[in-house]
Coordinates of C-alpha atoms in Angstrom, one line a residue:
Chain A
X929 CA -4.7 -32.4 5.7
X930 CA -4.6 -31.2 9.3
X931 CA -2.1 -28.6 8.4
X932 CA -4.2 -27.3 5.6
X933 CA -7.1 -27.1 8.0
X934 CA -5.0 -25.2 10.5
X935 CA -4.0 -22.6 7.9
X936 CA -7.6 -22.4 6.6
X937 CA -8.7 -21.6 10.2
X938 CA -6.0 -18.9 10.3
X939 CA -7.1 -17.4 7.0
X940 CA -10.8 -17.5 7.9
X941 CA -10.0 -15.9 11.2
X942 CA -8.0 -13.2 9.3
X943 CA -10.8 -12.7 6.7
X944 CA -13.3 -12.4 9.5
X945 CA -11.0 -10.1 11.5
X946 CA -9.2 -8.1 8.9
X947 CA -11.1 -8.3 5.7
X948 CA -14.5 -7.2 6.8
X949 CA -16.5 -4.1 6.8
X950 CA -14.7 -2.5 9.7
X951 CA -11.3 -2.8 8.0
X952 CA -12.6 -1.7 4.6
X953 CA -14.2 1.4 6.2
X954 CA -11.3 2.4 8.4
X955 CA -8.6 1.6 5.8
X956 CA -10.5 3.4 3.1
X957 CA -11.1 6.5 5.3
X958 CA -7.4 6.4 6.4
X959 CA -6.1 6.4 2.9
X960 CA -8.6 9.0 1.6
X961 CA -8.0 11.5 4.5
X962 CA -4.4 10.9 5.4
X963 CA -2.8 9.1 2.4
X964 CA -0.2 6.6 3.8
X965 CA 0.2 8.3 7.2
X966 CA -1.8 5.7 9.2
X967 CA -0.1 2.6 7.9
X968 CA 1.8 2.4 11.2
X969 CA -1.6 1.9 13.1
X970 CA -2.3 -1.1 10.9
X971 CA 1.2 -2.5 11.4
X972 CA 0.9 -2.0 15.2
X973 CA -2.5 -3.7 15.3
X974 CA -1.2 -6.5 13.1
X975 CA 1.9 -7.2 15.2
X976 CA -0.1 -7.3 18.4
X977 CA -2.7 -9.5 16.8
X978 CA -0.2 -12.0 15.4
X979 CA 1.3 -12.5 18.8
X980 CA -2.0 -12.7 20.6
X981 CA -3.5 -15.1 18.1
X982 CA -0.5 -17.4 18.4
X983 CA -0.8 -17.3 22.2
X984 CA -4.5 -18.1 21.9
X985 CA -3.8 -21.1 19.7
X986 CA -1.0 -22.3 21.9
X987 CA -3.3 -22.0 25.0
X988 CA -6.0 -24.0 23.3
X989 CA -3.7 -26.7 21.9
X990 CA -1.9 -27.4 25.1
X991 CA -4.7 -26.9 27.7
X992 CA -7.6 -28.1 25.5
X993 CA -9.5 -25.3 27.2
X994 CA -11.1 -22.3 25.5
X995 CA -10.1 -18.7 26.3
X996 CA -13.5 -17.8 27.6
X997 CA -13.6 -20.9 29.8
X998 CA -10.1 -20.3 31.1
X999 CA -10.9 -16.7 32.0
X1000 CA -13.9 -17.9 34.0
X1001 CA -12.0 -20.6 35.8
X1002 CA -9.0 -18.5 36.6
X1003 CA -10.6 -15.1 37.4
X1004 CA -14.1 -16.2 38.5
X1005 CA -17.6 -15.3 37.3
X1006 CA -17.8 -11.7 38.7
X1007 CA -14.7 -10.7 36.7
X1008 CA -15.6 -12.6 33.5
X1009 CA -19.1 -11.3 33.3
X1010 CA -17.8 -7.9 32.4
X1011 CA -15.8 -8.8 29.2
X1012 CA -18.4 -11.3 28.2
X1013 CA -21.3 -8.8 28.5
X1014 CA -19.2 -6.1 26.7
X1015 CA -18.3 -8.5 23.9
X1016 CA -21.9 -9.6 23.4
X1017 CA -23.1 -6.1 23.0
X1018 CA -20.3 -5.0 20.7
X1019 CA -20.6 -8.2 18.7
X1020 CA -24.3 -7.6 18.1
X1021 CA -23.5 -4.2 16.6
X1022 CA -20.7 -5.8 14.6
X1023 CA -23.0 -8.5 13.2
X1024 CA -25.4 -5.7 12.2
X1025 CA -22.5 -3.9 10.4
X1026 CA -21.4 -7.1 8.6
X1027 CA -25.0 -7.9 7.5
X1028 CA -25.0 -4.3 6.2
X1029 CA -21.8 -5.0 4.3
X1030 CA -23.2 -8.1 2.6
X1031 CA -26.5 -6.2 1.8
X1032 CA -24.5 -3.3 0.4
X1033 CA -22.4 -5.7 -1.7
X1034 CA -25.5 -7.2 -3.2
X1035 CA -27.0 -3.7 -3.8
X1036 CA -23.9 -2.9 -5.8
X1037 CA -24.5 -5.9 -8.0
X1038 CA -28.3 -5.6 -8.3
X1039 CA -29.2 -2.0 -7.7
X1040 CA -31.8 -2.9 -5.1
X1041 CA -31.5 -1.1 -1.7
X1042 CA -29.7 -2.5 1.3
X1043 CA -32.8 -3.1 3.4
X1044 CA -34.1 -5.5 0.8
X1045 CA -31.1 -7.8 1.3
X1046 CA -30.6 -7.7 5.0
X1047 CA -33.0 -10.6 5.8
X1048 CA -31.9 -12.8 2.9
X1049 CA -28.3 -12.2 3.8
X1050 CA -28.9 -13.2 7.4
X1051 CA -30.8 -16.3 6.4
X1052 CA -27.9 -17.4 4.2
X1053 CA -25.5 -16.9 7.1
X1054 CA -27.7 -18.8 9.4
X1055 CA -28.1 -21.7 7.0
X1056 CA -24.4 -21.8 6.5
X1057 CA -23.8 -22.1 10.2
X1058 CA -26.8 -24.4 11.0
X1059 CA -26.3 -26.9 8.2
X1060 CA -22.5 -27.0 7.8
X1061 CA -19.4 -27.7 9.8
X1062 CA -16.6 -25.5 10.8
X1063 CA -14.4 -27.0 8.1
X1064 CA -16.9 -26.2 5.4
X1065 CA -17.2 -22.6 6.6
X1066 CA -13.4 -22.3 6.9
X1067 CA -12.5 -23.7 3.5
X1068 CA -15.3 -22.0 1.6
X1069 CA -14.7 -18.5 3.1
X1070 CA -10.9 -18.8 3.0
X1071 CA -11.1 -20.0 -0.6
X1072 CA -13.5 -17.3 -1.8
X1073 CA -11.7 -14.7 0.2
X1074 CA -8.8 -15.1 -2.2
X1075 CA -10.7 -12.7 -4.4
X1076 CA -9.2 -10.1 -2.1
X1077 CA -6.0 -10.5 -4.0
X1078 CA -7.6 -8.1 -6.5
X1079 CA -6.7 -5.4 -4.0
X1080 CA -3.0 -6.4 -4.2
X1081 CA -3.2 -6.3 -8.0
X1082 CA -4.9 -2.9 -7.9
X1083 CA -2.4 -1.5 -5.4
X1084 CA 0.6 -2.6 -7.5
X1085 CA -1.0 -1.2 -10.7
X1086 CA -1.6 2.1 -9.0
X1087 CA 2.2 2.6 -8.8
X1088 CA 2.2 4.1 -5.3
X1089 CA 5.3 6.1 -4.4
X1090 CA 7.2 3.5 -2.4
X1091 CA 9.1 6.0 -0.4
X1092 CA 5.9 7.6 0.8
X1093 CA 4.4 4.2 1.6
X1094 CA 7.5 3.3 3.6
X1095 CA 7.3 6.5 5.6
X1096 CA 3.8 5.6 6.5
X1097 CA 5.1 2.7 8.6
X1098 CA 6.7 5.1 11.0
X1099 CA 4.2 6.9 13.4
X1100 CA 3.9 10.6 12.6
X1101 CA 1.9 13.5 14.0
X1102 CA -0.9 14.8 11.8
X1103 CA -0.6 18.2 10.1
X1104 CA -4.2 19.0 10.6
X1105 CA -7.5 17.4 11.7
X1106 CA -5.8 15.7 14.7
X1107 CA -9.0 14.4 16.3
X1108 CA -10.0 12.6 13.1
X1109 CA -6.5 11.3 12.6
X1110 CA -6.2 9.8 16.1
X1111 CA -9.8 8.5 16.0
X1112 CA -9.0 6.7 12.8
X1113 CA -5.8 5.3 14.3
X1114 CA -7.8 3.9 17.2
X1115 CA -10.5 2.6 14.9
X1116 CA -7.9 0.8 12.8
X1117 CA -6.5 -0.9 15.9
X1118 CA -10.1 -1.7 17.0
X1119 CA -10.9 -3.1 13.6
X1120 CA -7.9 -5.3 13.5
X1121 CA -7.5 -6.5 17.1
X1122 CA -11.1 -7.6 17.8
X1123 CA -11.9 -9.8 20.8
X1124 CA -14.1 -12.1 18.8
X1125 CA -11.1 -13.3 16.7
X1126 CA -9.5 -14.7 19.8
X1127 CA -12.6 -16.6 20.8
X1128 CA -13.2 -17.9 17.3
X1129 CA -9.6 -19.0 16.9
X1130 CA -9.4 -20.6 20.3
X1131 CA -12.7 -22.5 19.8
X1132 CA -11.7 -23.6 16.3
X1133 CA -8.4 -25.0 17.6
X1134 CA -10.3 -27.1 20.1
X1135 CA -12.9 -28.3 17.6
X1136 CA -10.0 -29.3 15.3
X1137 CA -8.4 -31.1 18.2
X1138 CA -5.1 -29.3 18.1
X1139 CA -2.4 -30.6 20.5
X1140 CA 1.2 -29.9 21.3
X1141 CA 2.2 -31.2 17.9
X1142 CA 0.2 -28.4 16.4
X1143 CA 2.3 -25.6 18.0
X1144 CA 4.6 -25.0 15.0
X1145 CA 1.8 -24.9 12.6
X1146 CA 0.0 -22.6 15.0
X1147 CA 2.9 -20.1 14.7
X1148 CA 2.9 -20.5 10.9
X1149 CA -0.9 -20.1 10.8
X1150 CA -0.9 -17.0 12.9
X1151 CA 1.8 -15.4 10.8
X1152 CA 0.4 -16.4 7.4
X1153 CA -3.3 -15.9 8.2
X1154 CA -3.0 -12.6 10.0
X1155 CA -0.2 -11.5 7.7
X1156 CA -2.4 -12.1 4.7
X1157 CA -5.2 -10.1 6.3
X1158 CA -2.9 -7.3 7.2
X1159 CA -1.4 -7.2 3.7
X1160 CA -4.8 -6.9 2.1
X1161 CA -5.8 -4.2 4.6
X1162 CA -2.6 -2.3 3.6
X1163 CA -3.5 -2.5 0.0
X1164 CA -6.9 -1.0 0.8
X1165 CA -5.2 2.0 2.4
X1166 CA -2.8 2.3 -0.6
X1167 CA -5.6 2.0 -3.2
X1168 CA -7.8 4.5 -1.3
X1169 CA -4.8 6.9 -0.9
X1170 CA -4.1 6.8 -4.6
X1171 CA -7.7 7.1 -5.7
X1172 CA -9.4 9.4 -3.2
X1173 CA -6.7 11.5 -1.6
X1174 CA -5.7 13.4 -4.7
X1175 CA -9.4 14.3 -5.2
X1176 CA -9.8 15.4 -1.6
X1177 CA -12.7 13.0 -1.2
X1178 CA -13.7 12.3 2.4
X1179 CA -15.3 8.9 2.7
X1180 CA -18.6 9.0 4.5
X1181 CA -20.6 6.6 2.4
X1182 CA -20.0 3.0 1.3
X1183 CA -21.0 4.0 -2.2
X1184 CA -17.8 6.0 -2.4
X1185 CA -15.6 3.2 -1.3
X1186 CA -17.0 1.0 -4.1
X1187 CA -15.0 3.0 -6.7
X1188 CA -11.7 2.2 -5.1
X1189 CA -10.7 -0.5 -7.6
X1190 CA -12.1 1.2 -10.7
X1191 CA -9.1 3.4 -11.8
X1192 CA -6.9 0.3 -11.9
X1193 CA -9.2 -2.6 -12.7
X1194 CA -11.6 -0.7 -14.9
X1195 CA -15.2 -2.1 -15.4
X1196 CA -14.3 -5.1 -13.1
X1197 CA -13.6 -2.7 -10.3
X1198 CA -17.1 -2.4 -8.8
X1199 CA -18.2 -6.1 -9.3
X1200 CA -14.9 -7.3 -7.8
X1201 CA -15.2 -4.9 -4.9
X1202 CA -18.8 -6.1 -4.3
X1203 CA -17.8 -9.8 -4.4
X1204 CA -14.8 -9.2 -2.0
X1205 CA -16.9 -7.2 0.4
X1206 CA -19.8 -9.7 0.3
X1207 CA -17.7 -12.7 0.9
X1208 CA -15.6 -11.1 3.6
X1209 CA -18.6 -9.7 5.4
X1210 CA -20.4 -13.1 5.1
X1211 CA -17.4 -14.8 6.6
X1212 CA -17.1 -12.2 9.3
X1213 CA -20.8 -12.3 10.3
X1214 CA -20.6 -16.1 10.6
X1215 CA -17.4 -15.8 12.6
X1216 CA -18.7 -13.1 15.0
X1217 CA -22.0 -15.0 15.6
X1218 CA -20.2 -18.2 16.2
X1219 CA -17.6 -16.5 18.4
X1220 CA -20.3 -15.1 20.6
X1221 CA -22.0 -18.4 20.9
X1222 CA -18.6 -20.1 21.7
X1223 CA -17.9 -17.4 24.3
X1224 CA -21.2 -17.6 26.1
X1225 CA -21.4 -21.4 26.0
X1226 CA -17.9 -21.8 27.3
X1227 CA -18.3 -19.2 30.1
X1228 CA -21.5 -20.9 31.3
X1229 CA -20.4 -24.5 30.7
X1230 CA -22.9 -25.4 28.0
X1231 CA -22.4 -28.1 25.3
X1232 CA -20.9 -26.3 22.3
X1233 CA -19.4 -27.0 18.9
X1234 CA -20.0 -26.0 15.3
X1235 CA -19.2 -29.6 14.3
X1236 CA -22.0 -31.0 16.4
X1237 CA -25.6 -31.1 15.2
X1238 CA -27.6 -28.1 16.4
X1239 CA -30.0 -30.2 18.4
X1240 CA -27.1 -31.5 20.4
X1241 CA -26.2 -28.1 21.5
X1242 CA -29.4 -26.2 21.4
X1243 CA -28.4 -23.3 23.6
X1244 CA -25.3 -22.7 21.5
X1245 CA -27.3 -22.8 18.3
X1246 CA -29.9 -20.4 19.8
X1247 CA -27.2 -17.9 20.7
X1248 CA -25.8 -17.5 17.2
X1249 CA -29.4 -17.4 15.9
X1250 CA -30.2 -14.5 18.2
X1251 CA -27.0 -12.7 17.2
X1252 CA -28.1 -12.9 13.5
X1253 CA -31.6 -11.8 14.3
X1254 CA -30.5 -8.8 16.3
X1255 CA -28.0 -7.8 13.7
X1256 CA -30.7 -8.0 11.0
X1257 CA -33.1 -5.9 13.1
X1258 CA -30.3 -3.3 13.5
X1259 CA -29.9 -3.1 9.7
X1260 CA -33.7 -2.9 9.2
X1261 CA -33.8 0.3 11.4
X1262 CA -32.3 2.1 8.5
X1263 CA -29.1 3.0 10.4
X1264 CA -26.3 4.1 8.1
X1265 CA -24.0 1.1 7.8
X1266 CA -20.9 3.1 7.7
X1267 CA -21.7 5.1 10.8
X1268 CA -22.6 1.8 12.6
X1269 CA -19.3 0.4 11.5
X1270 CA -17.2 3.3 12.7
X1271 CA -19.1 3.4 16.1
X1272 CA -18.6 -0.3 16.5
X1273 CA -14.8 -0.1 15.7
X1274 CA -14.5 2.5 18.4
X1275 CA -16.4 0.5 20.9
X1276 CA -14.3 -2.6 20.2
X1277 CA -11.3 -0.5 21.0
X1278 CA -12.9 0.4 24.4
X1279 CA -13.6 -3.2 25.4
X1280 CA -10.3 -4.6 24.1
X1281 CA -8.3 -4.3 27.4
X1282 CA -10.7 -6.6 29.1
X1283 CA -9.8 -9.3 26.7
X1284 CA -6.1 -8.8 26.6
X1285 CA -5.4 -8.4 30.4
X1286 CA -6.1 -12.1 31.2
X1287 CA -3.4 -13.2 28.7
X1288 CA -0.7 -12.1 31.1
X1289 CA -1.9 -14.6 33.7
X1290 CA -3.1 -17.4 31.4
X1291 CA 0.0 -17.5 29.2
X1292 CA 2.2 -17.8 32.3
X1293 CA 0.1 -20.4 34.1
X1294 CA 1.8 -23.8 33.8
X1295 CA -1.5 -25.4 34.9
X1296 CA -2.9 -24.5 31.4
X1297 CA 0.1 -24.2 29.1
X1298 CA 2.6 -26.5 30.8
X1299 CA 6.1 -25.8 29.7
X1300 CA 4.8 -23.6 26.8
X1301 CA 4.5 -20.4 28.8
X1302 CA 5.4 -17.1 27.4
X1303 CA 9.0 -16.0 27.1
X1304 CA 10.1 -12.4 27.8
X1305 CA 9.2 -11.3 24.3
X1306 CA 5.7 -12.7 24.5
X1307 CA 5.1 -11.1 27.9
X1308 CA 6.5 -7.8 26.7
X1309 CA 4.1 -7.8 23.8
X1310 CA 1.2 -8.6 26.1
X1311 CA 2.1 -5.8 28.5
X1312 CA 2.6 -3.4 25.7
X1313 CA -0.8 -4.4 24.2
X1314 CA -2.5 -3.9 27.5
X1315 CA -1.0 -0.5 27.9
X1316 CA -1.8 0.5 24.3
X1317 CA -5.4 -0.8 24.4
X1318 CA -6.0 0.8 27.8
X1319 CA -4.8 4.2 26.4
X1320 CA -7.0 3.6 23.3
X1321 CA -10.0 2.7 25.5
X1322 CA -9.6 5.9 27.5
X1323 CA -9.3 8.3 24.6
X1324 CA -11.8 6.8 22.2
X1325 CA -15.0 8.4 23.5
X1326 CA -13.5 11.9 24.0
X1327 CA -12.1 11.8 20.5
X1328 CA -15.4 10.8 19.1
X1329 CA -17.0 13.7 21.0
X1330 CA -14.3 16.1 19.6
X1331 CA -15.5 15.2 16.1
X1332 CA -13.0 12.5 15.4
X1333 CA -15.5 10.5 13.5
Chain B
X273 CA -25.9 -13.6 52.3
X274 CA -27.0 -15.6 49.4
X275 CA -28.4 -18.6 48.9
X276 CA -27.8 -21.2 51.4
X277 CA -31.1 -21.7 53.2
X278 CA -29.7 -23.9 55.9
X279 CA -28.5 -22.0 59.0
X280 CA -25.4 -24.2 59.4
X281 CA -24.2 -23.8 55.8
X282 CA -22.3 -21.2 54.0
X283 CA -21.5 -20.6 50.3
X284 CA -17.8 -20.6 49.5
X285 CA -18.3 -18.1 46.7
X286 CA -19.9 -15.7 49.1
X287 CA -17.0 -16.0 51.5
X288 CA -14.6 -15.3 48.7
X289 CA -13.3 -11.7 48.9
X290 CA -14.7 -11.1 52.5
X291 CA -12.4 -9.0 54.7
X292 CA -11.2 -10.9 57.8
X293 CA -10.7 -8.9 60.9
X294 CA -8.9 -9.9 64.1
X295 CA -10.3 -9.5 67.7
X296 CA -9.1 -5.9 67.7
X297 CA -10.9 -5.1 64.5
X298 CA -7.6 -5.0 62.5
X299 CA -8.0 -6.0 58.9
X300 CA -6.0 -9.0 57.9
X301 CA -6.9 -9.3 54.3
X302 CA -9.6 -10.7 52.1
X303 CA -10.3 -14.4 51.8
X304 CA -8.8 -15.5 48.5
X305 CA -8.6 -19.3 48.8
X306 CA -9.9 -22.1 50.9
X307 CA -7.7 -25.2 51.3
X308 CA -9.5 -28.5 51.9
X309 CA -8.2 -32.1 52.5
X310 CA -9.7 -35.5 52.4
X311 CA -10.9 -37.0 55.7
X312 CA -12.3 -40.4 54.8
X313 CA -15.0 -39.9 52.3
X314 CA -15.4 -36.3 53.2
X315 CA -13.6 -33.2 52.0
X316 CA -13.0 -30.9 54.9
X317 CA -11.6 -27.4 55.2
X318 CA -8.1 -27.2 56.5
X319 CA -7.3 -23.5 56.3
X320 CA -8.1 -20.1 54.7
X321 CA -5.6 -18.0 52.8
X322 CA -6.1 -14.3 53.0
X323 CA -4.4 -11.2 51.6
X324 CA -2.7 -10.1 48.5
X325 CA -0.2 -12.9 48.4
X326 CA -3.1 -15.3 48.5
X327 CA -4.6 -13.6 45.5
X328 CA -1.3 -13.8 43.6
X329 CA -1.1 -17.4 44.5
X330 CA -4.6 -18.0 43.2
X331 CA -3.9 -16.3 40.0
X332 CA -0.6 -18.3 39.7
X333 CA 1.1 -15.0 38.9
X334 CA 4.7 -16.0 39.4
X335 CA 6.2 -12.5 39.8
X336 CA 4.0 -11.9 42.9
X337 CA 4.4 -15.4 44.4
X338 CA 7.5 -14.4 46.4
X339 CA 5.5 -13.8 49.6
X340 CA 3.6 -16.6 51.3
X341 CA -0.1 -16.0 51.9
X342 CA -1.4 -15.4 55.4
X343 CA -2.9 -18.7 56.5
X344 CA -5.7 -19.0 59.0
X345 CA -6.6 -22.5 60.4
X346 CA -10.2 -23.5 60.2
X347 CA -10.6 -23.6 63.9
X348 CA -9.3 -20.0 64.2
X349 CA -12.0 -18.4 62.0
X350 CA -15.5 -17.5 63.2
X351 CA -18.0 -17.9 60.4
X352 CA -21.1 -17.4 62.5
X353 CA -21.6 -14.2 60.4
X354 CA -20.3 -15.2 57.0
X355 CA -20.4 -11.6 55.7
X356 CA -18.0 -10.6 58.5
X357 CA -15.6 -13.4 59.2
X358 CA -13.3 -12.8 62.2
X359 CA -10.5 -14.4 64.1
X360 CA -11.7 -16.2 67.2
X361 CA -10.2 -15.0 70.4
Chain C
X272 CA -7.3 -29.2 47.2
X273 CA -7.9 -25.5 46.7
X274 CA -11.7 -25.0 46.6
X275 CA -11.5 -21.8 44.6
X276 CA -8.7 -22.7 42.2
X277 CA -9.5 -26.4 41.7
X278 CA -13.3 -26.5 42.1
X279 CA -15.2 -23.3 41.8
X280 CA -16.1 -22.2 38.2
X281 CA -14.8 -25.4 36.7
X282 CA -16.6 -27.3 33.9
X283 CA -19.1 -29.9 35.0
X284 CA -19.2 -33.2 33.1
X285 CA -22.1 -35.6 33.7
X286 CA -21.7 -39.4 33.8
X287 CA -21.7 -39.5 30.0
X288 CA -18.9 -36.9 29.9
X289 CA -21.3 -34.3 28.5
X290 CA -20.7 -30.7 29.4
X291 CA -23.4 -29.9 31.9
X292 CA -22.7 -26.4 33.2
X293 CA -20.2 -25.2 35.7
X294 CA -19.6 -25.4 39.4
X295 CA -21.3 -22.1 40.2
X296 CA -21.2 -22.5 44.0
X297 CA -19.8 -24.7 46.8
X298 CA -21.7 -25.4 50.0
X299 CA -19.8 -25.8 53.2
X300 CA -21.5 -27.4 56.2
X301 CA -20.5 -25.8 59.4
X302 CA -20.1 -28.2 62.3
X303 CA -19.4 -27.7 66.0
X304 CA -15.8 -28.5 66.9
X305 CA -15.1 -30.0 63.6
X306 CA -13.8 -28.6 60.4
X307 CA -16.4 -27.4 57.9
X308 CA -17.2 -30.0 55.4
X309 CA -17.9 -29.6 51.6
X310 CA -21.5 -30.7 51.5
X311 CA -22.4 -30.0 47.9
X312 CA -21.7 -28.1 44.7
X313 CA -24.3 -25.9 43.2
X314 CA -25.1 -25.0 39.6
X315 CA -27.7 -22.6 38.2
X316 CA -28.0 -19.1 37.0
X317 CA -29.4 -18.0 40.3
X318 CA -26.3 -19.2 42.0
X319 CA -23.9 -17.4 39.7
X320 CA -26.1 -14.3 39.6
X321 CA -25.9 -14.1 43.4
X322 CA -22.1 -13.7 43.0
X323 CA -22.7 -10.5 41.2
X324 CA -25.5 -9.2 43.3
X325 CA -28.6 -10.3 45.2
X326 CA -30.8 -8.3 42.9
X327 CA -29.6 -10.3 39.9
X328 CA -30.2 -13.5 41.7
X329 CA -33.8 -12.5 42.5
X330 CA -34.3 -11.5 38.9
X331 CA -32.9 -14.8 37.7
X332 CA -35.3 -16.7 40.0
X333 CA -38.2 -14.6 38.8
X334 CA -37.5 -15.0 35.1
X335 CA -37.1 -18.8 35.6
X336 CA -40.4 -19.0 37.4
X337 CA -42.1 -16.8 34.7
X338 CA -40.8 -18.9 31.8
X339 CA -41.7 -22.1 33.7
X340 CA -38.8 -24.2 32.5
X341 CA -36.7 -24.5 35.5
X342 CA -38.3 -25.5 38.8
X343 CA -35.1 -25.4 40.8
X344 CA -33.1 -22.2 40.3
X345 CA -30.3 -23.6 42.4
X346 CA -29.4 -27.2 41.7
X347 CA -27.4 -29.0 44.4
X348 CA -25.2 -32.0 43.7
X349 CA -24.1 -33.7 46.9
X350 CA -20.4 -34.1 47.3
X351 CA -20.8 -37.8 47.3
X352 CA -21.9 -37.6 43.6
X353 CA -18.6 -36.0 42.5
X354 CA -16.6 -38.8 41.0
X355 CA -13.5 -36.9 39.8
X356 CA -11.8 -33.6 40.3
X357 CA -9.4 -32.8 37.6
X358 CA -9.3 -30.3 34.9
X359 CA -13.1 -30.8 34.8
X360 CA -15.4 -31.9 37.5
X361 CA -17.1 -35.2 36.8
X362 CA -20.4 -36.0 38.6
X363 CA -22.6 -39.1 38.7
X364 CA -25.6 -37.3 37.3
X365 CA -27.6 -37.8 34.1
X366 CA -27.2 -34.2 32.9
X367 CA -29.9 -34.0 30.2
X368 CA -32.5 -35.5 32.6
X369 CA -31.6 -33.4 35.5
X370 CA -32.2 -29.7 36.3
X371 CA -28.6 -29.1 35.1
X372 CA -29.6 -29.1 31.5
X373 CA -33.4 -28.4 31.7
X374 CA -33.1 -25.4 29.3
X375 CA -31.1 -27.5 26.9
X376 CA -33.7 -30.3 27.0
X377 CA -36.6 -27.8 26.6
X378 CA -34.9 -26.2 23.5
X379 CA -34.2 -29.6 21.9
X380 CA -37.8 -30.5 22.2
X381 CA -39.0 -27.2 20.8
X382 CA -36.6 -26.5 17.9
X383 CA -37.0 -28.2 14.6
X384 CA -34.3 -30.0 12.7
X385 CA -31.6 -32.5 13.1

């Protein structure tokens, strides 16, 4: 049962991280604009994520300390206030985007506009978090997230040229529209390697009382969970490439993405897309709101835990409530959800180095991880990710200004 | 200086990162760690660690732990102006 | 013991082992011809804000006074009340009935539900 719970945590983290509005938007745009050429960015993000998620779980299982708490303890408050503040701001935008995703999914099924559904969607999310436990959220979202397998079916049925797909795994230079290409590459990495995923996974591991015996399952969970998410994201690129690219359609509205499953799945295409998007964005919004509450509570030393009653950790509960309120207000301003999503993915890429840099210290600190410190491969991946995310952080804003988005 | 309102008190977190100078004004490094030891029921300061090696030691970053930190005994540090700690003559 | 590594920013647990904030500050008592003594640990947003800047600390105090929940922006726990220094710092204080968790207590009294 504990193993199933671990894998469910991994899949939920993946659904919240991979299969949410950011991945849908960036993968769909990548496939439509550049066919299979940006698969390498997805692969790069996925590999980094699998390693970092495994480290996060290992750190939590051995030290019984959260990532956010450990960063404060090891680096001090003046350092930790920077990534925490950046995360809170970006997460607020992300929650807005996810609420927009759920509202858009319901709009597809009902025909009523997005703004009508923003508040009900947020209330459902809040009730889910307030009334249930982490296990219920994990199992329900992970279970329902299996609808995403429809993307795998659609990708196979579209008969993509496998040789071209394989070529996409190798980085290549764009033939034209370089700013847009690189901006999408960065956004894919930002969509897939999001700081909130580490905080959610770390906190979930502590709530589920992982210990050193959980380390093997942690590796399996990281691989299966994140691998599943990456596989679905890959199929979104493939489906989009097969449907939109031949028609030279540039994705700039969610309404366009909704047709991605229609050519292969017929009349079920749009309802299935709506269900997948709605479930995944619901899971993501809950995950991001909770992750922010975890982060803040752990950094400031508050009582925290999704498995506790809200009144026992009132400040924790207030934090995720505020996140959902702010996200809803963002959607009610009428901001275009796709534009908000793309902006947020880019901002995530900018703040990512602040989250990754502490790994090089924490994962080599025997005080926290005992004998389970990183080996040379783990440290190499961390250093590589720090360099990669730092470059990404530097070039994101100039690329956006150059018209990348 | 922050917060301690008592004239004979100083906040550790405000000392952290302060540059220590010697009697000639030469910079010795920033205060990165304060070592304390038990003396009966009390916990008293034994020494201050300054400089980059002290920072590496604090961050437990093995690669940089090769050098020992510069240690200053409590009795050698003048904290009458906590913003500008200096070696006593 | 290393005051920065082992004490500062560590999790505080009250006498019921409830999370009650963090060690935001440490007070040293300076004494003539004797080594400085750890007099107290401090917790509170004004303490931690002062580590970023004095302006933030003044803002934290002003907001606290305005909202009227917290009377003491900086809460001192005498060193004698520290019962254990390990991964977390245990103190002989009833957290929920002390200034450590005054916001938590206020919210519990004002939010509905279980």
